[in-house]
Structures are given as C-alpha cells and as structure tokens.
Coordinates of C-alpha atoms and ligand atoms in Angstrom, one line a residue:
M153 CA -13.2 -2.0 31.1
K154 CA -15.0 1.1 32.2
T155 CA -14.8 4.3 30.4
T156 CA -13.6 6.2 33.4
Q157 CA -10.6 4.1 33.5
L158 CA -9.8 4.8 29.8
L159 CA -8.6 7.9 27.9
I160 CA -11.5 8.6 25.7
A161 CA -9.8 11.2 23.4
T162 CA -12.5 11.8 20.9
Q163 CA -12.9 15.2 19.2
K164 CA -15.4 17.0 17.1
E165 CA -13.1 18.5 14.4
A166 CA -10.5 16.9 12.3
P167 CA -7.1 18.7 11.9
N168 CA -6.6 20.7 8.6
D169 CA -4.0 18.4 7.4
A170 CA -6.2 15.3 7.4
Q171 CA -7.2 15.1 3.8
V172 CA -8.6 11.5 3.9
V173 CA -11.4 9.9 5.7
S174 CA -9.3 7.4 7.7
H175 CA -6.8 10.1 8.8
Q176 CA -9.7 12.3 10.0
L177 CA -11.5 9.5 11.9
M178 CA -8.3 8.1 13.5
I179 CA -7.7 11.5 15.1
R180 CA -11.3 12.2 15.8
A181 CA -11.9 8.9 17.6
G182 CA -8.8 9.3 19.5
L183 CA -6.8 6.3 18.2
I184 CA -3.7 8.3 17.2
A185 CA -2.2 11.7 18.1
K186 CA 0.3 13.5 15.9
L187 CA 3.8 14.1 17.3
A188 CA 5.4 15.7 14.1
S189 CA 5.2 15.2 10.3
G190 CA 4.7 11.5 9.7
L191 CA 5.1 10.5 13.5
Y192 CA 2.2 9.4 15.5
S193 CA 1.5 8.1 18.9
Y194 CA -1.0 5.2 19.3
L195 CA -3.5 6.2 22.3
P196 CA -5.0 3.3 24.2
M197 CA -8.0 2.8 21.9
G198 CA -5.7 2.8 19.0
V199 CA -3.3 0.4 20.7
R200 CA -6.4 -2.1 21.3
V201 CA -7.0 -2.0 17.4
L202 CA -3.3 -2.4 16.6
K203 CA -2.9 -5.5 19.0
K204 CA -5.8 -7.1 17.2
V205 CA -4.5 -6.5 13.7
E206 CA -1.1 -7.9 15.1
A207 CA -2.6 -11.0 16.6
I208 CA -4.4 -12.0 13.4
I209 CA -1.1 -11.6 11.4
R210 CA 0.8 -13.3 14.1
E211 CA -1.6 -16.3 14.2
E212 CA -1.6 -16.8 10.4
M213 CA 2.1 -16.5 10.1
D214 CA 2.7 -19.0 12.9
K215 CA 0.3 -21.3 11.0
A216 CA 2.4 -20.9 8.0
G217 CA 5.4 -22.1 9.9
A218 CA 7.3 -18.8 10.0
Q219 CA 9.1 -18.1 13.4
E220 CA 9.0 -14.9 15.0
V221 CA 12.2 -12.9 15.7
L222 CA 12.8 -9.3 16.6
M223 CA 15.6 -7.3 15.1
P224 CA 17.0 -3.9 16.0
I225 CA 15.8 -0.6 14.3
A226 CA 19.1 0.7 14.3
Q227 CA 21.4 -1.0 11.9
P228 CA 25.1 -0.6 11.2
A229 CA 26.2 1.0 7.8
E230 CA 28.5 -1.9 7.0
L231 CA 25.7 -4.3 6.5
W232 CA 24.3 -1.9 3.8
Q233 CA 27.7 -1.5 2.2
E234 CA 27.8 -5.2 1.9
S235 CA 24.5 -5.4 0.2
G236 CA 25.3 -2.3 -2.0
R237 CA 22.3 -0.4 -0.8
W238 CA 24.0 2.1 1.4
D239 CA 24.8 4.0 -1.9
Q240 CA 21.5 2.9 -3.7
Y241 CA 19.0 3.8 -1.1
G242 CA 18.1 7.6 -1.4
P243 CA 17.3 10.1 1.4
E244 CA 14.5 8.0 2.6
L245 CA 17.3 6.1 4.5
L246 CA 17.8 8.1 7.7
R247 CA 21.4 7.8 8.4
F248 CA 23.2 8.9 11.6
K249 CA 26.5 8.4 13.6
D250 CA 26.8 7.1 17.1
R251 CA 29.2 8.6 19.8
H252 CA 32.2 6.9 18.2
G253 CA 31.6 8.3 14.8
R254 CA 30.3 5.0 13.4
E255 CA 27.6 5.2 10.9
F256 CA 24.2 3.8 11.2
C257 CA 20.7 3.9 9.7
L258 CA 17.2 3.4 10.9
G259 CA 15.9 0.2 9.3
P260 CA 13.3 0.9 6.5
T261 CA 13.4 -2.9 6.0
H262 CA 15.5 -5.6 7.3
E263 CA 16.9 -7.8 4.4
E264 CA 20.4 -7.1 5.5
V265 CA 20.0 -8.0 9.1
I266 CA 18.1 -11.1 8.6
T267 CA 20.4 -12.3 5.8
T268 CA 23.3 -11.8 8.2
L269 CA 21.5 -13.8 10.8
A270 CA 20.8 -16.6 8.3
A271 CA 24.3 -16.6 7.2
Q272 CA 25.5 -17.3 10.9
Y273 CA 22.9 -19.6 12.1
V274 CA 21.4 -21.5 9.1
R275 CA 24.5 -23.6 8.0
S276 CA 23.0 -26.8 6.4
Y277 CA 20.7 -27.7 3.6
K278 CA 18.9 -29.9 6.2
Q279 CA 17.5 -26.8 8.0
L280 CA 15.8 -25.5 4.8
P281 CA 13.5 -24.1 4.1
M282 CA 13.1 -21.8 6.9
S283 CA 11.1 -18.6 7.6
F284 CA 11.3 -15.8 9.9
Y285 CA 8.9 -12.8 10.6
Q286 CA 8.7 -9.9 13.0
I287 CA 6.3 -7.1 13.7
Q288 CA 8.3 -4.1 14.3
T289 CA 8.8 -0.4 13.7
K290 CA 10.2 0.9 10.4
F291 CA 11.6 4.2 9.5
R292 CA 11.5 5.9 6.1
D293 CA 12.0 9.4 5.7
E294 CA 9.3 9.7 3.1
I295 CA 9.4 13.0 0.9
R296 CA 5.7 13.5 1.5
P297 CA 4.4 11.9 4.6
R298 CA 0.6 12.2 4.3
F299 CA -2.8 10.6 5.1
G300 CA -1.9 10.0 8.8
V301 CA -0.5 6.4 9.3
M302 CA -1.2 5.5 5.6
R303 CA 2.1 7.0 4.6
S304 CA 3.9 7.9 7.7
R305 CA 7.7 8.2 8.3
E306 CA 7.6 5.6 11.4
F307 CA 5.2 2.7 10.9
I308 CA 4.8 -0.8 11.9
M309 CA 5.4 -3.5 9.5
K310 CA 5.2 -7.2 9.5
D311 CA 8.2 -8.3 7.5
A312 CA 8.9 -11.9 6.8
Y313 CA 11.8 -13.7 5.0
S314 CA 12.2 -17.3 3.7
F315 CA 15.4 -19.1 2.9
H316 CA 15.5 -22.0 0.3
L317 CA 17.8 -24.5 -1.3
D318 CA 16.1 -24.2 -4.8
Q319 CA 13.5 -22.3 -6.9
D320 CA 10.9 -25.1 -6.4
S321 CA 11.2 -24.6 -2.6
L322 CA 11.0 -20.7 -2.8
Q323 CA 7.8 -21.0 -5.1
Q324 CA 6.1 -23.3 -2.6
T325 CA 6.6 -20.9 0.4
Y326 CA 5.7 -18.0 -2.0
T327 CA 2.3 -19.8 -2.7
L328 CA 1.9 -20.4 0.9
M329 CA 2.4 -16.7 1.8
H330 CA 0.1 -15.7 -1.0
Q331 CA -2.6 -17.9 0.6
T332 CA -1.7 -16.7 4.2
Y333 CA -2.1 -13.1 3.1
C334 CA -5.4 -13.8 1.6
R335 CA -6.4 -15.4 5.1
I336 CA -5.2 -12.4 7.0
F337 CA -7.0 -9.9 4.7
D338 CA -10.1 -12.0 4.8
R339 CA -10.1 -12.0 8.6
L340 CA -9.7 -8.3 8.6
G341 CA -12.8 -8.1 6.6
L342 CA -11.2 -6.0 3.8
D343 CA -12.2 -5.9 0.2
Y344 CA -8.8 -6.4 -1.4
R345 CA -7.2 -7.9 -4.6
P346 CA -3.8 -9.5 -5.1
V347 CA -2.3 -8.0 -8.1
L348 CA 0.8 -8.6 -10.2
A349 CA 3.5 -6.2 -9.2
D350 CA 6.8 -5.0 -10.6
S351 CA 9.7 -7.1 -9.6
G352 CA 12.3 -4.6 -10.9
A353 CA 15.6 -6.0 -12.4
I354 CA 14.7 -9.6 -11.2
G355 CA 12.1 -10.0 -13.7
G356 CA 9.4 -12.5 -14.0
D357 CA 6.1 -12.6 -12.2
A358 CA 7.8 -13.1 -8.8
S359 CA 6.0 -10.3 -7.0
H360 CA 2.4 -9.6 -6.0
E361 CA 1.0 -6.7 -4.0
F362 CA -2.3 -6.8 -2.0
H363 CA -4.4 -3.7 -2.6
V364 CA -7.4 -2.6 -0.6
L365 CA -9.8 -1.1 -3.1
A366 CA -10.5 2.7 -2.1
D367 CA -10.8 5.9 -4.0
S368 CA -8.2 7.5 -1.8
G369 CA -5.6 4.8 -2.8
E370 CA -2.3 6.0 -4.2
D371 CA -1.9 3.2 -6.8
A372 CA -3.7 2.6 -10.0
I373 CA -4.7 -1.1 -10.3
C374 CA -5.8 -2.5 -13.7
F375 CA -8.3 -5.2 -13.9
S376 CA -9.6 -7.3 -16.8
D377 CA -13.4 -7.0 -17.3
K378 CA -13.4 -10.7 -18.7
S379 CA -10.8 -12.6 -16.7
D380 CA -8.8 -12.8 -13.3
Y381 CA -6.0 -10.5 -14.7
A382 CA -5.1 -7.9 -12.2
A383 CA -1.9 -5.8 -12.0
N384 CA -0.5 -2.7 -10.7
I385 CA -0.4 -0.1 -13.5
E386 CA 3.4 -0.2 -13.1
K387 CA 3.4 -3.8 -14.2
V388 CA 0.8 -4.0 -17.1
A389 CA 3.0 -5.3 -20.0
F390 CA 2.2 -4.6 -23.6
T391 CA 3.9 -6.4 -26.5
Q392 CA 4.6 -5.4 -30.0
Q393 CA 1.6 -5.2 -32.3
Q394 CA 1.0 -5.3 -36.0
Q395 CA 0.4 -2.2 -37.8
T396 CA -3.2 -2.3 -39.2
A397 CA -3.5 1.0 -41.2
T398 CA -1.4 2.0 -44.2
P399 CA 0.4 5.4 -44.5
S400 CA -1.2 7.5 -47.2
A401 CA -0.6 11.2 -46.3
Q402 CA 2.0 13.5 -47.6
Q403 CA 4.3 15.0 -44.9
A404 CA 4.0 18.7 -44.6
S405 CA 5.3 21.4 -42.3
V406 CA 2.8 23.7 -40.5
L407 CA 3.3 26.8 -38.5
T408 CA 2.2 25.9 -34.8
K409 CA 3.4 29.1 -33.1
K410 CA 3.9 28.8 -29.4
K411 CA 1.7 25.5 -29.4
T412 CA 4.0 23.5 -27.3
S413 CA 1.8 20.8 -25.5
I414 CA 0.2 17.9 -27.2
E415 CA -3.2 19.4 -26.2
A416 CA -2.6 22.8 -27.8
V417 CA -1.4 21.3 -31.0
A418 CA -4.3 18.9 -31.2
Q419 CA -6.8 21.5 -30.6
F420 CA -5.1 23.9 -33.2
L421 CA -4.9 21.2 -35.8
S422 CA -8.4 19.8 -34.9
I423 CA -7.0 16.4 -34.4
K424 CA -7.0 14.0 -31.4
P425 CA -4.1 13.8 -29.1
S426 CA -3.8 10.1 -30.1
N427 CA -2.9 11.1 -33.6
C428 CA 0.1 13.0 -32.2
I429 CA 3.6 11.8 -31.1
K430 CA 5.1 13.2 -28.0
T431 CA 8.9 12.9 -27.7
L432 CA 10.5 13.2 -24.3
I433 CA 14.2 13.4 -23.7
V434 CA 15.7 11.5 -20.9
N435 CA 19.2 11.4 -19.3
T436 CA 20.4 7.9 -18.6
S437 CA 23.6 6.4 -17.5
E438 CA 24.1 5.6 -21.2
G439 CA 23.6 9.2 -22.3
F440 CA 20.6 11.1 -23.6
K441 CA 17.7 9.2 -25.2
A442 CA 14.5 10.2 -27.0
L443 CA 11.4 8.4 -26.1
A444 CA 8.4 8.6 -28.5
L445 CA 4.8 8.0 -27.1
R446 CA 1.4 8.4 -28.4
G447 CA 0.1 11.8 -27.5
D448 CA -2.5 10.5 -25.2
H449 CA -0.1 8.1 -23.3
E450 CA 2.1 8.7 -20.2
L451 CA 5.6 7.4 -19.6
N452 CA 5.7 4.5 -17.2
E453 CA 8.6 5.4 -15.2
V454 CA 9.0 1.9 -13.6
K455 CA 9.3 0.4 -17.2
A456 CA 11.8 3.2 -18.1
H457 CA 13.8 2.4 -15.0
N458 CA 13.9 -1.3 -15.8
L459 CA 15.1 -0.5 -19.2
F460 CA 17.7 2.3 -18.5
G461 CA 18.4 2.1 -14.9
E462 CA 18.4 5.4 -12.9
F463 CA 17.2 8.2 -15.3
E464 CA 15.6 11.6 -15.3
L465 CA 13.9 13.9 -17.6
A466 CA 16.4 16.2 -19.5
S467 CA 16.4 19.9 -18.1
D468 CA 15.8 22.6 -20.6
A469 CA 19.5 23.4 -20.7
Q470 CA 20.3 19.9 -21.6
I471 CA 17.6 19.8 -24.3
K472 CA 19.1 23.1 -25.8
S473 CA 22.6 21.7 -25.5
L474 CA 21.5 18.9 -27.8
G475 CA 20.3 21.3 -30.3
L476 CA 16.7 20.4 -29.7
K477 CA 13.8 22.8 -29.4
K478 CA 11.6 22.0 -26.3
G479 CA 7.8 21.8 -27.4
F480 CA 8.8 21.2 -31.0
I481 CA 10.9 17.9 -30.9
G482 CA 10.1 15.4 -33.4
I483 CA 11.3 11.9 -34.5
K484 CA 13.7 12.6 -37.2
A485 CA 17.4 13.4 -37.1
L486 CA 17.5 13.9 -33.5
G487 CA 21.2 12.9 -33.2
I488 CA 20.4 10.6 -30.1
D489 CA 19.0 7.2 -29.7
L490 CA 15.3 7.0 -30.3
V491 CA 13.1 4.5 -28.4
V492 CA 9.5 4.3 -29.6
D493 CA 6.7 2.8 -27.5
Y494 CA 5.0 -0.2 -29.2
S495 CA 1.6 1.6 -29.5
A496 CA 3.4 4.6 -31.0
S497 CA 5.3 2.5 -33.5
I498 CA 2.1 1.3 -35.2
M499 CA 0.8 4.8 -35.9
C500 CA 0.7 6.3 -39.3
D501 CA 0.0 9.8 -40.8
F502 CA 0.8 11.3 -37.5
V503 CA 1.7 14.8 -36.2
C504 CA 5.0 15.3 -34.4
G505 CA 7.4 18.3 -33.7
A506 CA 9.5 19.5 -36.7
N507 CA 12.6 20.0 -34.8
E508 CA 12.3 23.8 -35.6
W509 CA 10.9 26.5 -33.3
D510 CA 7.1 27.0 -34.0
Y511 CA 6.7 24.2 -36.4
H512 CA 5.1 20.8 -36.4
L513 CA 4.9 18.1 -39.2
T514 CA 1.7 16.6 -40.3
G515 CA 1.3 13.2 -42.2
V516 CA 4.5 11.8 -40.6
N517 CA 5.3 8.1 -40.9
W518 CA 8.1 5.9 -39.5
Q519 CA 9.7 5.1 -42.8
E520 CA 13.4 6.1 -42.9
T521 CA 13.5 6.8 -39.2
V522 CA 16.0 4.6 -37.1
F523 CA 14.6 3.6 -33.8
T524 CA 14.3 0.7 -31.4
Q525 CA 10.9 -0.5 -29.9
A526 CA 10.0 -0.9 -26.3
D527 CA 7.1 -1.1 -23.9
L528 CA 7.2 2.4 -22.4
R529 CA 3.7 3.5 -21.4
N530 CA 1.2 3.3 -18.7
A531 CA -2.0 1.4 -19.4
V532 CA -5.2 3.4 -20.0
E533 CA -8.8 2.4 -19.3
G534 CA -10.1 0.3 -22.4
D535 CA -6.6 -1.1 -23.4
N536 CA -6.8 -4.7 -24.3
S537 CA -5.9 -6.9 -21.3
P538 CA -2.4 -8.3 -21.8
D539 CA -3.8 -11.9 -21.1
G540 CA -5.9 -11.6 -24.3
Q541 CA -9.2 -11.7 -22.5
G542 CA -11.4 -8.5 -22.3
K543 CA -10.5 -4.8 -21.6
L544 CA -8.8 -3.2 -18.8
V545 CA -10.7 -1.2 -16.0
I546 CA -8.8 0.9 -13.7
K547 CA -9.3 1.2 -10.0
R548 CA -7.5 2.9 -7.1
G549 CA -5.8 0.8 -4.4
I550 CA -4.0 1.0 -1.2
E551 CA -1.0 -1.3 -0.9
V552 CA -1.2 -3.1 2.3
G553 CA 1.0 -6.0 1.5
H554 CA 3.8 -7.1 -0.9
I555 CA 5.4 -10.5 -1.4
F556 CA 8.4 -10.8 -3.4
Q557 CA 10.9 -13.6 -4.7
L558 CA 14.4 -12.1 -4.1
G559 CA 16.3 -14.9 -5.4
S560 CA 20.0 -14.7 -4.4
K561 CA 20.4 -10.9 -4.4
Y562 CA 21.1 -10.6 -0.6
S563 CA 22.2 -14.0 0.2
K564 CA 24.9 -13.8 -2.4
A565 CA 26.0 -10.3 -1.3
M566 CA 26.0 -11.3 2.3
G567 CA 27.3 -14.9 2.1
A568 CA 24.1 -16.8 3.3
N569 CA 25.3 -20.2 2.2
V570 CA 24.5 -23.6 3.4
I571 CA 26.5 -26.7 3.2
G572 CA 24.5 -28.7 0.4
E573 CA 23.9 -32.4 0.2
S574 CA 27.0 -32.9 -1.7
G575 CA 29.1 -31.1 0.9
R576 CA 29.8 -28.1 -1.1
A577 CA 28.4 -24.5 -0.2
V578 CA 25.3 -23.5 -1.8
T579 CA 23.9 -20.0 -2.1
T580 CA 20.4 -19.9 -0.5
L581 CA 17.5 -18.4 -2.4
M582 CA 15.3 -15.8 -0.5
G583 CA 11.7 -14.5 -0.5
C584 CA 10.4 -11.6 1.4
Y585 CA 6.9 -10.7 2.5
G586 CA 5.6 -7.4 4.0
I587 CA 2.4 -6.2 5.4
G588 CA 1.9 -2.5 6.5
V589 CA 0.3 -3.1 9.9
T590 CA -0.6 0.4 10.7
R591 CA -1.5 1.0 7.0
V592 CA -4.1 -1.7 7.3
I593 CA -5.9 -0.1 10.0
A594 CA -6.3 3.3 7.9
A595 CA -7.3 1.1 4.9
T596 CA -9.9 -0.8 7.0
I597 CA -11.5 2.5 7.9
E598 CA -11.4 3.8 4.3
Q599 CA -13.7 0.8 3.6
N600 CA -15.8 1.1 6.8
Y601 CA -17.2 4.5 8.0
D602 CA -20.3 6.5 7.7
A603 CA -21.2 10.1 8.8
R604 CA -21.1 9.1 12.4
G605 CA -17.6 7.7 12.3
I606 CA -15.8 4.3 12.0
I607 CA -17.7 1.0 11.5
F608 CA -14.9 -1.5 12.6
P609 CA -15.3 -5.1 11.5
Q610 CA -15.7 -7.2 14.7
S611 CA -12.2 -8.8 14.1
I612 CA -10.3 -5.6 15.0
A613 CA -12.7 -3.4 17.0
P614 CA -11.2 -1.9 20.2
F615 CA -14.3 -3.4 22.0
Q616 CA -16.9 -5.8 20.7
L617 CA -19.8 -4.4 22.9
V618 CA -20.5 -1.1 24.7
I619 CA -23.1 -1.0 27.4
V620 CA -24.6 2.5 27.8
P621 CA -26.6 2.9 30.9
I622 CA -28.7 6.1 31.2
N623 CA -28.3 7.7 34.6
Y624 CA -25.9 5.3 35.9
N625 CA -24.7 7.6 38.5
K626 CA -28.3 8.6 39.6
S627 CA -30.3 5.4 39.3
T628 CA -29.3 2.7 41.5
R629 CA -31.6 0.3 39.5
V630 CA -29.9 1.1 36.3
K631 CA -26.4 0.9 37.9
T632 CA -27.0 -2.7 39.4
L633 CA -28.5 -4.0 36.1
A634 CA -25.6 -2.5 34.0
D635 CA -23.0 -3.7 36.4
E636 CA -24.5 -7.3 36.5
L637 CA -24.7 -7.4 32.7
Y638 CA -21.2 -6.0 32.4
Q639 CA -19.9 -8.7 34.8
L640 CA -21.7 -11.4 33.0
C641 CA -20.2 -10.3 29.7
L642 CA -16.8 -10.1 31.2
T643 CA -17.1 -13.6 32.5
A644 CA -18.2 -14.7 29.2
G645 CA -15.1 -13.5 27.8
I646 CA -16.7 -10.7 25.8
E647 CA -14.6 -7.5 25.2
V648 CA -17.1 -5.2 26.8
L649 CA -16.8 -1.4 27.6
L650 CA -19.2 -0.1 30.3
D651 CA -19.8 3.7 29.8
D652 CA -19.9 4.7 33.5
R653 CA -19.3 8.5 32.7
K654 CA -21.6 11.3 34.1
E655 CA -22.3 12.3 30.4
R656 CA -25.4 12.9 28.5
A657 CA -26.7 9.9 26.6
G658 CA -26.0 11.7 23.3
I659 CA -22.4 12.1 24.1
M660 CA -22.0 8.5 25.0
F661 CA -23.8 7.4 21.8
A662 CA -21.7 9.7 19.7
D663 CA -18.4 8.4 21.0
S664 CA -19.2 4.8 20.7
E665 CA -20.3 5.4 17.1
L666 CA -17.3 7.5 16.3
L667 CA -15.1 4.7 17.7
G668 CA -16.9 2.1 15.6
I669 CA -17.8 -0.5 18.5
P670 CA -19.8 -3.0 16.6
H671 CA -22.6 -3.6 19.2
R672 CA -24.4 -1.4 21.8
M673 CA -26.7 -2.2 24.6
V674 CA -28.8 0.6 26.3
L675 CA -30.2 0.3 29.8
S676 CA -32.5 3.0 31.2
D677 CA -35.2 3.1 34.0
T678 CA -37.8 2.5 31.3
H679 CA -36.1 -0.6 30.2
A680 CA -35.7 -1.7 33.6
D681 CA -39.4 -1.2 34.2
N682 CA -40.1 -3.9 31.4
A683 CA -37.0 -6.0 32.2
K684 CA -35.6 -5.2 28.7
V685 CA -32.4 -3.9 27.3
E686 CA -32.1 -2.0 23.8
Y687 CA -29.7 -3.5 21.4
K688 CA -28.2 -1.7 18.3
A689 CA -25.6 -2.9 15.8
R690 CA -23.2 -0.1 14.5
N691 CA -23.9 -1.0 11.0
S692 CA -27.7 -1.0 11.2
A693 CA -30.2 1.5 12.1
D694 CA -32.5 -1.0 13.8
K695 CA -32.9 -0.9 17.7
I696 CA -34.1 -4.2 19.1
E697 CA -35.5 -4.7 22.6
V698 CA -34.2 -7.8 24.2
N699 CA -35.3 -9.4 27.6
Y700 CA -32.7 -8.5 30.2
D701 CA -32.4 -12.2 31.2
E702 CA -31.6 -13.1 27.7
A703 CA -29.1 -10.2 26.9
L704 CA -26.0 -12.4 27.3
S705 CA -27.0 -15.1 25.0
F706 CA -28.3 -12.6 22.6
I707 CA -25.1 -10.7 22.5
Q708 CA -23.1 -14.0 22.2
S709 CA -25.2 -14.9 19.3
K710 CA -24.4 -11.6 17.5
I711 CA -20.6 -11.8 18.4
K712 CA -20.2 -15.4 17.0
Ligands
LIG176 P1 4.7 2.2 -1.2 O1 4.7 1.9 -2.6 O2 3.3 2.5 -0.7 O3 5.7 3.4 -0.9 P2 6.6 0.2 -0.8 O4 6.4 -0.6 -1.9 O5 7.7 1.1 -0.6 O6 5.3 1.0 -0.5 P3 7.3 -2.3 0.7 O7 8.7 -1.9 0.9 O8 6.8 -3.1 -0.1 O9 6.5 -0.7 0.6 O10 6.7 -2.4 2.3 C1 5.8 -3.4 2.7 C2 4.5 -2.7 3.2 O11 4.8 -1.6 4.1 C3 3.8 -2.0 2.1 O12 2.9 -2.9 1.4 C4 2.9 -1.1 2.9 O13 1.7 -1.5 3.2 C5 3.7 -0.7 4.2 N1 4.3 0.7 4.0 C6 5.4 1.1 3.2 N2 5.7 2.4 3.3 C7 4.9 2.9 4.2 C8 4.7 4.1 4.9 N3 5.4 5.1 4.7 N4 3.8 4.1 5.8 C9 2.9 3.2 6.3 N5 3.1 2.0 5.7 C10 4.0 1.8 4.7
LIG177 MG1 5.7 -2.3 -2.3

C-alpha cells in the first residue's frame, strides 16, 4: 500500500485524558479516535492491527477445535431473567426497550445466548464435547472508562464456550484452552503470566486469568519467589495459623483523643500498625458484622463477598445506630457477630478501640471474646506463599484473558440438556473462555514502546516494512528504484508500505517510528549512486547498507 492512499492520522500531542502510554500512543499514531467516553473508532491503521490480532486468535481457536459463531449484541431480557442475571447484573448492563416496549440489553457477555443455542441444537451426548467461539463487540457501561481501549465501554472480545457430559471432559477442554491461550499470547510476543483467579461462589481452582505484566496494570498479581505459584491478589488464600507468642501484657485503657485511624494511633503510642487491630463494620444480607484485621492489612472484598454475599461498609449512621463509636471500635461486647481474620487471630498484647469515644485499649488478647475466624485479607509483599514455598512478590498486571469452569450454572437454568447414553436427560457442564481483543493491543503497546513511539512485534504490526524514498516526487531514479523494490516486496507477499508523500524525510521517519513498523528501508540518490539501500530495524539504532540487488532477500531473512 502507498501512504497517499492511506489515512495517516498521526499527531504530535496526546489528549489530556490519556494517562497511560498505550492510550497516548494509540491516539498519536492514529490507530483509534475517541467518539465519546469509552467509545472509540478504529482508523485504518488500527484496523490492520486489530485484524492481525483477530487472525492469530482465530487460527488458534480453530486449531483447538472450537467453531466460530456470531451472536447478536442486542439480547432479549427474558434470557437474562431465565439465568437470574437480569436482577444480579448492576448498571454495567445497558438496558433498553424496543418500539413495542420489550426489554433488551446490550450483551456484556454471551452465556445466555450460547446456552440457549446449545439447548436448541446440541441434543445428544454423542455431540459432546462441543466448543463455540465468536469475535464480537461487547458493551459494558463501565463506571470509570479509562486508559483508552484498555477499559472502554464498547470493546471487542473473543468469547468461547464449551459443553460437556462430565467434569473430566470439561477439565480436558479447560486444559486445552489454557494451552491455546499460551500459544496466542506467545505469538503476540507478550510477557504474560497465567495466574489463579477467583471463581466466586463455584469455588475450586477452576479459573485462571492471563495477565500482561505492566506497571500500568489495574490488577495486583502475587508470585512466589521460589515456586511457580502465581495468583491474582483476590485469590491468594491463607489458612489458619498457630499462635506462636504468648500473651503477657495487662489490658489498660488509654486516652487517644481524636486518633481515629490506625496510623494516628500507632504513631501516638509509638507502636507498629501491625500491633493494632482494626475493626470494620459491614452490612450483609445476614445483618451487620464486625470484621477484625491486623492494622496493616486490607480487607479483600472478593473474599468477603464469597463469605457474605452482597455487602457494603456500614454508614456512619448505621454504626451509630449499633451504639458503636467510629474510630474507636474494638473487639469486645460489640453486640454483633465478630469475624476475625486468621492473621489477626494469632496476635497477642495488641491495641484496639475501647468502644468508648477517645479511648483505645492496650495489651488486649482474644481470651473471653467470642468470634469466628476466616480468611479476610489481601496478601502483602513478603507473605509466605500459600503453596509453602518461598515468599510472595507483588507485580502489576493487565488482565487480557480469563478462562473459567462454569459447571452447570447456566445449563441448568436454561435447560441445556442432552439425551445421555442411558436415554435420560443429562444437564451439560460448561466452560467459558474470554480474551479482550482490543485490550490486547493496548497491553502489547504498554510492553513495547520507546520515546519515538510504538515498537510493534512483527506478528501484529500494521505493516512489516516501510520503504522511505527521499525525493520520490523529484528524482526519477529514486522513484524507479523505490517502485521496483515495492513491487518486488508485494509480489513476495511482504506487507509493505511505500511512503510516496511529498513530505520531508524527518516527517516520514517520525511517522513510521510512531506507528511502530518493524522494518524500514531508505532509498536516496546517494544510495542509488552506490546501488545500495539503507536498512534499519525499529527496535535497533543500527543502520545497515544493503546492496540494492539483495534488498528483497535481505528483508525476507529479517521477516522470517
Ligand atoms: P476486568 O476485571 O478487567 O473488569 P472482567 O473480569 O470483567 O475484566 P471478563 O468478564 O473476564 O472481564 O472478560 C473477558 C476479557 O475481556 C477480560 O479478560 C478483558 O481482557 C476483557 N475486558 C473486560 N472488560 C473490558 C473493558 N471494559 N474494556 C476492554 N476489555 C475488557
Ligand atoms: Mg475476569
């Protein structure tokens, strides 16, 4: 392709709302254009990249034996009522009515639709296992769309669903999808990690996320420094521990006027926050509960959700109505259930609120307090790895994929049965497997850029090679040689861009570097005098002179 036929929409400045590098560079390189919050158009260069990512995913999904389908983005409310998600799904689900007043939503995911299809068309155990996938637009009315296409409201997902007769078969496909995802992310040239992920109420290790490691990632990923253990912080599970220290202090009440935070109390008493207990009050469907954590630990909301279902932190008014004093809540005589985190339960001689305004207790121990224990907290750097090997290190990750064993959750609700070998109806088991196709592009850029712009891995670059002729529109000699090389490359099947614009060399270089095209060949009158072309790789500063006659075989050897 020639640049004069293409919309080159590069720009010098990034918009103010672009906080992360990938967002800035995708706009500056003219890959995407913002339409409204969380809504982006893909410009021609962006579409070329998108199609390449899609092609890799499609090839690998086909290889894994999944069949491509394409389902509507608009979905009738009845399906979501059948699965129970019409009420469960929050405001991320964009709901609307058609002209007849019937309710619909824009699909944030497609379990309901695919399960209905399977119920209709997959009727016999002989058809199982069977997998479907699509590459299609999703809509989620995200509370805070940000980082460009990394967290947008409309985005493209590859979603796949598998149907099985039994758990063994589900496990087999799950393992195959795990391997397939690794192949996809390897081909995309990403530095990624599969990690254990939370699987909510279903439990078990039946879910993995794939994270691209990057400082801009929204997730915290925990790794053992001694083993292969890797998990989303949401999922790092701790078990009950033995108390090692013995209580020795006398409990006393101290005036801690206006010291309502752990930090303030710890500083005032010259102790570490880890010697304090913080008590949170939450409102659950079973009523109010007090949660006690070590002062330096944070509540893990996913764990709390798995224990209590929907919950929220109690408001000031609710705390007051319980007769408790915010900032001075302790562990004794609370009048509501007390749940103590495992790490808090082995502390002794600690500090906590006195349940009295302006007072804390020191030298407190758990004796005579009634409570239950649970795993409530987030992991912190240096925690023992749950597999017993090494300590945890925490890094940031961008979730690009998620695989999940759903079991019979949807198939039961939506009647996806098959006739089993015995002639009786059997509920199928399901797996689901997602990749954020558009997020993958942003994540790739987060790992591959420099001061000049994007450095696309060859597998998804919009073009493999750019030919930059100097004075193309003035020197017939340069034009003839450049056109000839361009034709040779085209014939050889190389994705080549010929920069035939009447622009200064500096601008042409800057654009191809911003766009991250992996290989560049420059042709000028001086090169022509010596029958040479100049080669430069985007990811190297070296410029190499190559004989013009050997330019094609040279570039072929680079691209292979
Ligand atoms: P997140 O935790 O980032 O909100 P999720 O767990 O809700 O994602 P899934 O439902 O597992 O996401 O969707 C599958 C994949 O779709 C994710 O792994 C991610 O790559 C992508 N994805 C999810 N939400 C968005 C979004 N708002 N914008 C772009 N990609 C997204
Ligand atoms: Mg997820």
